[in-house]
Amino acid sequence: MHINTKCIQAGYNPANGEPRVVPIVQSTTYKYETAGAMGDLFDLKASGFFYTRLANPTVDAVEQKLAALEGGVGAVLTSSGQAASMYSVLNICKAGDHVISSSAIYGGTFNLFNKTLRDLGIDFTFVSPDSTEEELAAAFKENTKCVFAETVSNPSLDVVDIELFANVAHAHGVPLIIDNTFATPINCRPFEFGADIVVHSTSKYLDGHACALGGVVIDSGNFNWDNGKFLMLTTPDETYHGVTYTQSFGNAAYITKLRTHLMRDMGCMMSPQNAFYLNLGLETLFLRMERHVSNATKVAEFLEGQMATGKITWVNYPGLKSNPKYELARKLMPAGSCGVVSFGVKGGREGAIKFMEGLKIAAIVTHVADARTCVLHPASTTHRQLSDSELEACGVSPDLIRFSVGIEYIDDIIDDIKQALDKIEG
């Protein structure tokens, strides 16, 4: 099936007389006739549902859909995008290990890596998203276990060369984890460019309506874990009576361990209700992304035209031909990148605040990438905890405005920007 059809049809195939819409199975537990059948589930000898922290029919259907959309062998939904990013690393890293990450990532993810996971004993090296093969290779250590980057970074909109990062990671025997939240599988499928694991904050475009927090980790099934670096996957897990994930689950070893180990011990499972909302959003994802990209391109072009007035000082959008990452973006995302535009206005931080407060349609919210146009000043909100040098490394200038273009009528969006700019002196 075409990916647009998969948005609607994948993951759930009702039998005769069953609900046509994915039902909400609002139950924490499931009945079995024998203790032996339940025991086989706990020993990973049989598949099935026995506790919703590990698996639930509603959640399972949406996981299957997301795996199909990205082209993976399996997926695990989490309670938030932060949980997905955390699990993707903790699944193969422990105290004493090292991770290489692009510096141009969401501020919450940067803090997760630079503070919380460092406190747990995992070391991080942050590199430029524009790193050459030589620069990226120089960051590797003997204990490096993975490389992490965002397809299109939030909010700096840097486009990472997935193929380059994947090739260098593989040359050093480690996987590449890509956060594909902004591009979505409609506009970019990182596995096709060499990525091994994909994560999303499903709260963004995949949901599309700002209704339900969530995240997902998706396994390509392509990485060879049996190379001596990932003993957690290739040696017996005594907490499951000595099961070895690579032997028992083949190319689904990574995602099986994430579910049966991390989700068992740490929770962070998505609720059935939120999975139901997410599935409704996924059914229109391909339609919405077309409009998001179309609207954002027109907004970016309008803002670029306003630079002559002096009120707009710079514009960054991968879909602009003037953007230095335009050709790379076209290669990775031929249908367009995302609906987010970043730009600066006259007056720096104060000018940014004045502009945002003058908007009438676009709302100031701590969110991005849903049907409604919204706006935020990252330096004073999502990236507030970062130092000036860390902000610079993330590509977040003090005057940066993150403008998430919704699917409203484009003339109304542009008129809203015009009247807000009119409040700024030329």
GROMACS .gro file of C-alpha atoms in nm:
model
  426
    1MET     CA    1   0.000   0.000   0.000
    2HIS     CA    2   0.103   0.360  -0.059
    3ILE     CA    3   0.201   0.536   0.263
    4ASN     CA    4  -0.110   0.756   0.242
    5THR     CA    5  -0.328   0.446   0.244
    6LYS     CA    6  -0.128   0.300   0.534
    7CYS     CA    7  -0.218   0.606   0.742
    8ILE     CA    8  -0.577   0.484   0.729
    9GLN     CA    9  -0.557   0.108   0.684
   10ALA     CA   10  -0.240  -0.021   0.852
   11GLY     CA   11  -0.226  -0.175   1.197
   12TYR     CA   12  -0.584  -0.290   1.239
   13ASN     CA   13  -0.780  -0.542   1.031
   14PRO     CA   14  -1.115  -0.621   1.194
   15ALA     CA   15  -1.268  -0.963   1.143
   16ASN     CA   16  -1.630  -1.027   1.054
   17GLY     CA   17  -1.858  -0.841   1.295
   18GLU     CA   18  -1.577  -0.662   1.481
   19PRO     CA   19  -1.561  -0.282   1.527
   20ARG     CA   20  -1.453  -0.099   1.212
   21VAL     CA   21  -1.276   0.167   1.418
   22VAL     CA   22  -0.991   0.067   1.648
   23PRO     CA   23  -1.168   0.011   1.983
   24ILE     CA   24  -1.045   0.156   2.312
   25VAL     CA   25  -0.957  -0.143   2.531
   26GLN     CA   26  -0.965   0.033   2.866
   27SER     CA   27  -0.836  -0.254   3.077
   28THR     CA   28  -0.516  -0.297   3.273
   29THR     CA   29  -0.522  -0.676   3.264
   30TYR     CA   30  -0.638  -0.980   3.062
   31LYS     CA   31  -0.786  -1.318   3.160
   32TYR     CA   32  -0.630  -1.658   3.084
   33GLU     CA   33  -0.762  -2.006   3.156
   34THR     CA   34  -0.440  -2.160   3.288
   35ALA     CA   35  -0.140  -2.055   3.493
   36GLY     CA   36   0.084  -2.213   3.231
   37ALA     CA   37  -0.045  -1.985   2.957
   38MET     CA   38   0.023  -1.684   3.177
   39GLY     CA   39   0.367  -1.817   3.266
   40ASP     CA   40   0.462  -1.851   2.900
   41LEU     CA   41   0.380  -1.483   2.851
   42PHE     CA   42   0.605  -1.381   3.139
   43ASP     CA   43   0.887  -1.603   3.008
   44LEU     CA   44   0.854  -1.448   2.657
   45LYS     CA   45   0.772  -1.791   2.515
   46ALA     CA   46   0.435  -1.673   2.385
   47SER     CA   47   0.297  -1.342   2.260
   48GLY     CA   48  -0.020  -1.181   2.387
   49PHE     CA   49  -0.162  -0.928   2.626
   50PHE     CA   50  -0.128  -0.971   3.000
   51TYR     CA   51  -0.070  -0.624   3.144
   52THR     CA   52  -0.122  -0.289   2.971
   53ARG     CA   53   0.213  -0.150   3.086
   54LEU     CA   54   0.370  -0.393   2.837
   55ALA     CA   55   0.102  -0.422   2.571
   56ASN     CA   56  -0.260  -0.336   2.504
   57PRO     CA   57  -0.476  -0.411   2.197
   58THR     CA   58  -0.549  -0.045   2.121
   59VAL     CA   59  -0.188   0.060   2.168
   60ASP     CA   60  -0.066  -0.243   1.972
   61ALA     CA   61  -0.273  -0.152   1.666
   62VAL     CA   62  -0.129   0.200   1.657
   63GLU     CA   63   0.225   0.067   1.710
   64GLN     CA   64   0.180  -0.159   1.410
   65LYS     CA   65   0.059   0.135   1.202
   66LEU     CA   66   0.358   0.349   1.296
   67ALA     CA   67   0.601   0.067   1.223
   68ALA     CA   68   0.439   0.030   0.881
   69LEU     CA   69   0.461   0.404   0.811
   70GLU     CA   70   0.834   0.419   0.891
   71GLY     CA   71   0.911   0.078   0.739
   72GLY     CA   72   1.026  -0.083   1.064
   73VAL     CA   73   0.991  -0.428   1.221
   74GLY     CA   74   0.829  -0.302   1.539
   75ALA     CA   75   0.739  -0.001   1.749
   76VAL     CA   76   0.676   0.084   2.114
   77LEU     CA   77   0.454   0.378   2.208
   78THR     CA   78   0.555   0.578   2.513
   79SER     CA   79   0.386   0.835   2.736
   80SER     CA   80   0.579   1.126   2.582
   81GLY     CA   81   0.840   1.214   2.322
   82GLN     CA   82   1.092   1.264   2.604
   83ALA     CA   83   1.034   0.906   2.719
   84ALA     CA   84   1.090   0.781   2.363
   85SER     CA   85   1.423   0.965   2.334
   86MET     CA   86   1.530   0.839   2.677
   87TYR     CA   87   1.437   0.478   2.603
   88SER     CA   88   1.604   0.480   2.262
   89VAL     CA   89   1.939   0.549   2.432
   90LEU     CA   90   1.897   0.359   2.761
   91ASN     CA   91   1.801   0.045   2.569
   92ILE     CA   92   2.164   0.005   2.458
   93CYS     CA   93   2.360   0.230   2.697
   94LYS     CA   94   2.452   0.206   3.063
   95ALA     CA   95   2.682   0.390   3.303
   96GLY     CA   96   3.027   0.418   3.148
   97ASP     CA   97   2.902   0.433   2.788
   98HIS     CA   98   2.927   0.726   2.548
   99VAL     CA   99   2.683   0.881   2.299
  100ILE     CA  100   2.743   1.128   2.016
  101SER     CA  101   2.456   1.370   1.954
  102SER     CA  102   2.395   1.656   1.718
  103SER     CA  103   2.394   1.979   1.916
  104ALA     CA  104   2.094   2.102   1.715
  105ILE     CA  105   1.821   1.918   1.902
  106TYR     CA  106   1.513   2.012   2.104
  107GLY     CA  107   1.606   2.185   2.429
  108GLY     CA  108   1.430   1.923   2.641
  109THR     CA  109   1.627   1.647   2.472
  110PHE     CA  110   1.950   1.841   2.521
  111ASN     CA  111   1.879   1.869   2.894
  112LEU     CA  112   1.783   1.501   2.911
  113PHE     CA  113   2.119   1.407   2.761
  114ASN     CA  114   2.341   1.675   2.912
  115LYS     CA  115   2.198   1.657   3.265
  116THR     CA  116   1.984   1.355   3.350
  117LEU     CA  117   2.161   1.083   3.151
  118ARG     CA  118   2.501   1.229   3.243
  119ASP     CA  119   2.393   1.199   3.607
  120LEU     CA  120   2.325   0.831   3.535
  121GLY     CA  121   2.682   0.790   3.413
  122ILE     CA  122   2.637   0.810   3.035
  123ASP     CA  123   2.879   1.050   2.866
  124PHE     CA  124   2.776   1.271   2.573
  125THR     CA  125   2.967   1.457   2.303
  126PHE     CA  126   2.769   1.718   2.108
  127VAL     CA  127   2.870   1.784   1.749
  128SER     CA  128   2.755   2.026   1.482
  129PRO     CA  129   2.474   1.900   1.256
  130ASP     CA  130   2.698   2.021   0.973
  131SER     CA  131   2.987   1.796   1.077
  132THR     CA  132   3.198   1.643   0.802
  133GLU     CA  133   3.279   1.273   0.806
  134GLU     CA  134   3.619   1.353   0.957
  135GLU     CA  135   3.474   1.580   1.228
  136LEU     CA  136   3.209   1.326   1.322
  137ALA     CA  137   3.458   1.037   1.326
  138ALA     CA  138   3.685   1.235   1.559
  139ALA     CA  139   3.410   1.235   1.825
  140PHE     CA  140   3.402   0.856   1.861
  141LYS     CA  141   3.546   0.675   2.161
  142GLU     CA  142   3.596   0.308   2.242
  143ASN     CA  143   3.279   0.314   2.451
  144THR     CA  144   3.055   0.499   2.200
  145LYS     CA  145   2.727   0.310   2.162
  146CYS     CA  146   2.512   0.527   1.932
  147VAL     CA  147   2.471   0.852   1.740
  148PHE     CA  148   2.160   1.071   1.780
  149ALA     CA  149   2.026   1.352   1.557
  150GLU     CA  150   1.703   1.517   1.441
  151THR     CA  151   1.598   1.511   1.074
  152VAL     CA  152   1.488   1.874   1.102
  153SER     CA  153   1.593   2.023   1.434
  154ASN     CA  154   1.355   2.196   1.673
  155PRO     CA  155   1.362   2.498   1.657
  156SER     CA  156   1.671   2.586   1.451
  157LEU     CA  157   1.549   2.385   1.147
  158ASP     CA  158   1.892   2.243   1.070
  159VAL     CA  159   1.869   1.949   0.829
  160VAL     CA  160   2.109   1.670   0.916
  161ASP     CA  161   2.274   1.459   0.645
  162ILE     CA  162   2.129   1.125   0.754
  163GLU     CA  163   2.335   0.923   0.506
  164LEU     CA  164   2.662   1.080   0.621
  165PHE     CA  165   2.581   1.032   0.990
  166ALA     CA  166   2.467   0.673   0.926
  167ASN     CA  167   2.779   0.583   0.728
  168VAL     CA  168   3.013   0.713   0.997
  169ALA     CA  169   2.812   0.548   1.275
  170HIS     CA  170   2.815   0.214   1.094
  171ALA     CA  171   3.187   0.241   1.022
  172HIS     CA  172   3.232   0.251   1.401
  173GLY     CA  173   2.988  -0.034   1.464
  174VAL     CA  174   2.706   0.167   1.625
  175PRO     CA  175   2.349   0.258   1.522
  176LEU     CA  176   2.211   0.595   1.419
  177ILE     CA  177   1.900   0.712   1.607
  178ILE     CA  178   1.697   0.979   1.426
  179ASP     CA  179   1.423   1.195   1.575
  180ASN     CA  180   1.186   1.233   1.279
  181THR     CA  181   0.920   1.439   1.458
  182PHE     CA  182   0.918   1.747   1.234
  183ALA     CA  183   0.945   1.569   0.900
  184THR     CA  184   0.711   1.276   0.984
  185PRO     CA  185   0.725   0.956   0.776
  186ILE     CA  186   0.515   1.132   0.513
  187ASN     CA  187   0.803   1.364   0.422
  188CYS     CA  188   1.107   1.160   0.527
  189ARG     CA  189   1.172   0.792   0.595
  190PRO     CA  190   1.511   0.785   0.769
  191PHE     CA  191   1.553   0.407   0.740
  192GLU     CA  192   1.583   0.450   0.363
  193PHE     CA  193   1.888   0.671   0.421
  194GLY     CA  194   2.062   0.437   0.664
  195ALA     CA  195   1.915   0.525   1.006
  196ASP     CA  196   1.858   0.230   1.239
  197ILE     CA  197   1.616   0.360   1.503
  198VAL     CA  198   1.354   0.635   1.465
  199VAL     CA  199   1.183   0.823   1.747
  200HIS     CA  200   0.894   1.070   1.738
  201SER     CA  201   0.714   1.296   1.974
  202THR     CA  202   0.371   1.178   1.861
  203SER     CA  203   0.225   1.483   2.037
  204LYS     CA  204   0.321   1.689   1.731
  205TYR     CA  205   0.219   1.627   1.369
  206LEU     CA  206   0.130   1.259   1.415
  207ASP     CA  207  -0.148   1.352   1.659
  208GLY     CA  208  -0.192   1.687   1.490
  209HIS     CA  209  -0.454   1.833   1.721
  210ALA     CA  210  -0.264   1.892   2.050
  211CYS     CA  211  -0.488   1.636   2.222
  212ALA     CA  212  -0.259   1.366   2.354
  213LEU     CA  213   0.099   1.346   2.476
  214GLY     CA  214   0.300   1.057   2.343
  215GLY     CA  215   0.614   0.925   2.183
  216VAL     CA  216   0.727   0.624   1.986
  217VAL     CA  217   1.044   0.426   1.924
  218ILE     CA  218   1.058   0.236   1.594
  219ASP     CA  219   1.317  -0.031   1.508
  220SER     CA  220   1.432  -0.074   1.147
  221GLY     CA  221   1.546  -0.430   1.213
  222ASN     CA  222   1.852  -0.364   0.997
  223PHE     CA  223   2.132  -0.318   1.249
  224ASN     CA  224   2.364  -0.608   1.337
  225TRP     CA  225   2.375  -0.601   1.717
  226ASP     CA  226   2.598  -0.907   1.737
  227ASN     CA  227   2.926  -0.720   1.687
  228GLY     CA  228   3.061  -0.739   2.041
  229LYS     CA  229   2.946  -0.391   2.150
  230PHE     CA  230   2.593  -0.463   2.272
  231LEU     CA  231   2.613  -0.730   2.537
  232MET     CA  232   2.271  -0.632   2.676
  233LEU     CA  233   2.123  -0.774   2.356
  234THR     CA  234   2.362  -1.061   2.284
  235THR     CA  235   2.413  -1.219   2.629
  236PRO     CA  236   2.155  -1.387   2.856
  237ASP     CA  237   1.914  -1.165   3.049
  238GLU     CA  238   1.882  -1.338   3.385
  239THR     CA  239   1.566  -1.141   3.466
  240TYR     CA  240   1.398  -1.344   3.189
  241HIS     CA  241   1.549  -1.682   3.277
  242GLY     CA  242   1.849  -1.629   3.054
  243VAL     CA  243   1.681  -1.527   2.729
  244THR     CA  244   1.922  -1.379   2.472
  245TYR     CA  245   1.734  -1.119   2.267
  246THR     CA  246   1.928  -1.156   1.942
  247GLN     CA  247   1.892  -1.534   1.951
  248SER     CA  248   1.526  -1.543   2.045
  249PHE     CA  249   1.395  -1.241   1.852
  250GLY     CA  250   1.634  -1.195   1.559
  251ASN     CA  251   1.613  -0.857   1.391
  252ALA     CA  252   1.346  -0.745   1.640
  253ALA     CA  253   1.586  -0.786   1.935
  254TYR     CA  254   1.620  -0.413   2.007
  255ILE     CA  255   1.250  -0.329   2.015
  256THR     CA  256   1.164  -0.648   2.208
  257LYS     CA  257   1.419  -0.565   2.477
  258LEU     CA  258   1.289  -0.208   2.499
  259ARG     CA  259   0.936  -0.333   2.565
  260THR     CA  260   1.011  -0.629   2.792
  261HIS     CA  261   1.297  -0.470   2.989
  262LEU     CA  262   1.262  -0.089   2.999
  263MET     CA  263   0.883  -0.071   2.983
  264ARG     CA  264   0.859  -0.349   3.243
  265ASP     CA  265   1.091  -0.169   3.484
  266MET     CA  266   1.027   0.200   3.413
  267GLY     CA  267   0.672   0.225   3.282
  268CYS     CA  268   0.605   0.528   3.056
  269MET     CA  269   0.351   0.337   2.847
  270MET     CA  270   0.098   0.530   2.638
  271SER     CA  271  -0.260   0.498   2.760
  272PRO     CA  272  -0.522   0.330   2.538
  273GLN     CA  273  -0.720   0.654   2.526
  274ASN     CA  274  -0.422   0.853   2.400
  275ALA     CA  275  -0.341   0.582   2.145
  276PHE     CA  276  -0.699   0.612   2.017
  277TYR     CA  277  -0.661   0.990   1.974
  278LEU     CA  278  -0.325   0.941   1.804
  279ASN     CA  279  -0.475   0.697   1.557
  280LEU     CA  280  -0.744   0.948   1.461
  281GLY     CA  281  -0.469   1.199   1.389
  282LEU     CA  282  -0.266   0.952   1.185
  283GLU     CA  283  -0.561   0.891   0.953
  284THR     CA  284  -0.533   1.247   0.817
  285LEU     CA  285  -0.156   1.291   0.853
  286PHE     CA  286  -0.082   1.285   0.480
  287LEU     CA  287  -0.352   1.544   0.407
  288ARG     CA  288  -0.239   1.775   0.684
  289MET     CA  289   0.131   1.758   0.596
  290GLU     CA  290   0.057   1.871   0.241
  291ARG     CA  291  -0.120   2.180   0.375
  292HIS     CA  292   0.138   2.246   0.647
  293VAL     CA  293   0.420   2.246   0.391
  294SER     CA  294   0.224   2.454   0.140
  295ASN     CA  295   0.130   2.715   0.399
  296ALA     CA  296   0.475   2.727   0.558
  297THR     CA  297   0.642   2.777   0.220
  298LYS     CA  298   0.417   3.074   0.147
  299VAL     CA  299   0.476   3.221   0.493
  300ALA     CA  300   0.853   3.181   0.455
  301GLU     CA  301   0.847   3.347   0.113
  302PHE     CA  302   0.638   3.635   0.249
  303LEU     CA  303   0.874   3.686   0.543
  304GLU     CA  304   1.175   3.677   0.313
  305GLY     CA  305   1.012   3.950   0.108
  306GLN     CA  306   0.970   4.158   0.422
  307MET     CA  307   1.343   4.166   0.489
  308ALA     CA  308   1.366   4.471   0.262
  309THR     CA  309   1.158   4.665   0.517
  310GLY     CA  310   1.408   4.594   0.793
  311LYS     CA  311   1.137   4.453   1.019
  312ILE     CA  312   1.239   4.094   0.942
  313THR     CA  313   1.612   4.041   0.994
  314TRP     CA  314   1.647   3.680   0.878
  315VAL     CA  315   1.436   3.380   0.774
  316ASN     CA  316   1.517   3.010   0.803
  317TYR     CA  317   1.309   2.747   0.627
  318PRO     CA  318   1.453   2.441   0.445
  319GLY     CA  319   1.203   2.489   0.162
  320LEU     CA  320   1.344   2.828   0.061
  321LYS     CA  321   1.583   2.818  -0.233
  322SER     CA  322   1.805   3.064  -0.047
  323ASN     CA  323   1.846   2.819   0.241
  324PRO     CA  324   2.193   2.658   0.255
  325LYS     CA  325   2.030   2.319   0.326
  326TYR     CA  326   1.780   2.348   0.041
  327GLU     CA  327   1.936   2.076  -0.178
  328LEU     CA  328   1.989   1.837   0.113
  329ALA     CA  329   1.629   1.894   0.222
  330ARG     CA  330   1.505   1.817  -0.130
  331LYS     CA  331   1.707   1.494  -0.129
  332LEU     CA  332   1.577   1.373   0.208
  333MET     CA  333   1.231   1.530   0.187
  334PRO     CA  334   1.128   1.577  -0.178
  335ALA     CA  335   0.767   1.652  -0.080
  336GLY     CA  336   0.871   1.925   0.165
  337SER     CA  337   1.015   1.939   0.514
  338CYS     CA  338   0.764   2.059   0.775
  339GLY     CA  339   0.532   2.343   0.871
  340VAL     CA  340   0.768   2.530   1.102
  341VAL     CA  341   0.946   2.853   1.002
  342SER     CA  342   1.201   3.030   1.219
  343PHE     CA  343   1.290   3.396   1.178
  344GLY     CA  344   1.406   3.708   1.357
  345VAL     CA  345   1.242   4.050   1.385
  346LYS     CA  346   1.384   4.394   1.441
  347GLY     CA  347   1.457   4.464   1.805
  348GLY     CA  348   1.594   4.125   1.906
  349ARG     CA  349   1.436   3.958   2.208
  350GLU     CA  350   1.211   4.258   2.284
  351GLY     CA  351   1.104   4.285   1.923
  352ALA     CA  352   1.022   3.913   1.915
  353ILE     CA  353   0.801   3.944   2.221
  354LYS     CA  354   0.622   4.252   2.082
  355PHE     CA  355   0.558   4.076   1.751
  356MET     CA  356   0.420   3.762   1.916
  357GLU     CA  357   0.192   3.957   2.147
  358GLY     CA  358   0.053   4.142   1.844
  359LEU     CA  359  -0.066   3.824   1.669
  360LYS     CA  360  -0.438   3.746   1.673
  361ILE     CA  361  -0.471   3.405   1.503
  362ALA     CA  362  -0.135   3.256   1.598
  363ALA     CA  363  -0.140   3.171   1.969
  364ILE     CA  364   0.157   3.181   2.207
  365VAL     CA  365   0.167   2.822   2.336
  366THR     CA  366   0.423   2.569   2.454
  367HIS     CA  367   0.357   2.348   2.158
  368VAL     CA  368   0.440   2.311   1.793
  369ALA     CA  369   0.327   2.118   1.487
  370ASP     CA  370  -0.048   2.088   1.512
  371ALA     CA  371  -0.342   2.206   1.302
  372ARG     CA  372  -0.350   2.552   1.459
  373THR     CA  373  -0.090   2.819   1.389
  374CYS     CA  374   0.114   2.889   1.699
  375VAL     CA  375   0.426   3.081   1.794
  376LEU     CA  376   0.696   3.066   2.061
  377HIS     CA  377   1.018   3.236   2.166
  378PRO     CA  378   1.245   2.935   2.243
  379ALA     CA  379   1.527   3.127   2.416
  380SER     CA  380   1.291   3.230   2.696
  381THR     CA  381   1.077   2.913   2.705
  382THR     CA  382   1.168   2.567   2.573
  383HIS     CA  383   1.542   2.645   2.580
  384ARG     CA  384   1.534   2.869   2.886
  385GLN     CA  385   1.761   2.641   3.092
  386LEU     CA  386   2.046   2.658   2.839
  387SER     CA  387   2.342   2.891   2.871
  388ASP     CA  388   2.426   3.141   2.596
  389SER     CA  389   2.695   2.910   2.459
  390GLU     CA  390   2.458   2.612   2.466
  391LEU     CA  391   2.191   2.821   2.289
  392GLU     CA  392   2.443   2.909   2.021
  393ALA     CA  393   2.540   2.544   1.978
  394CYS     CA  394   2.173   2.452   1.938
  395GLY     CA  395   2.128   2.724   1.674
  396VAL     CA  396   1.892   2.926   1.894
  397SER     CA  397   1.959   3.299   1.875
  398PRO     CA  398   1.801   3.541   2.128
  399ASP     CA  399   1.570   3.681   1.860
  400LEU     CA  400   1.458   3.347   1.712
  401ILE     CA  401   1.082   3.310   1.670
  402ARG     CA  402   0.948   2.959   1.608
  403PHE     CA  403   0.639   2.999   1.395
  404SER     CA  404   0.441   2.678   1.352
  405VAL     CA  405   0.220   2.729   1.048
  406GLY     CA  406  -0.116   2.558   1.078
  407ILE     CA  407  -0.366   2.445   0.817
  408GLU     CA  408  -0.589   2.755   0.827
  409TYR     CA  409  -0.658   2.960   0.514
  410ILE     CA  410  -0.317   3.095   0.413
  411ASP     CA  411  -0.430   3.454   0.346
  412ASP     CA  412  -0.559   3.478   0.702
  413ILE     CA  413  -0.225   3.359   0.842
  414ILE     CA  414  -0.028   3.608   0.633
  415ASP     CA  415  -0.266   3.891   0.718
  416ASP     CA  416  -0.213   3.813   1.086
  417ILE     CA  417   0.164   3.839   1.040
  418LYS     CA  418   0.123   4.166   0.850
  419GLN     CA  419  -0.080   4.337   1.120
  420ALA     CA  420   0.164   4.221   1.390
  421LEU     CA  421   0.458   4.354   1.190
  422ASP     CA  422   0.276   4.686   1.155
  423LYS     CA  423   0.322   4.728   1.531
  424ILE     CA  424   0.700   4.719   1.489
  425GLU     CA  425   0.866   5.041   1.385
  426GLY     CA  426   1.048   5.020   1.052
   0.00000   0.00000   0.00000
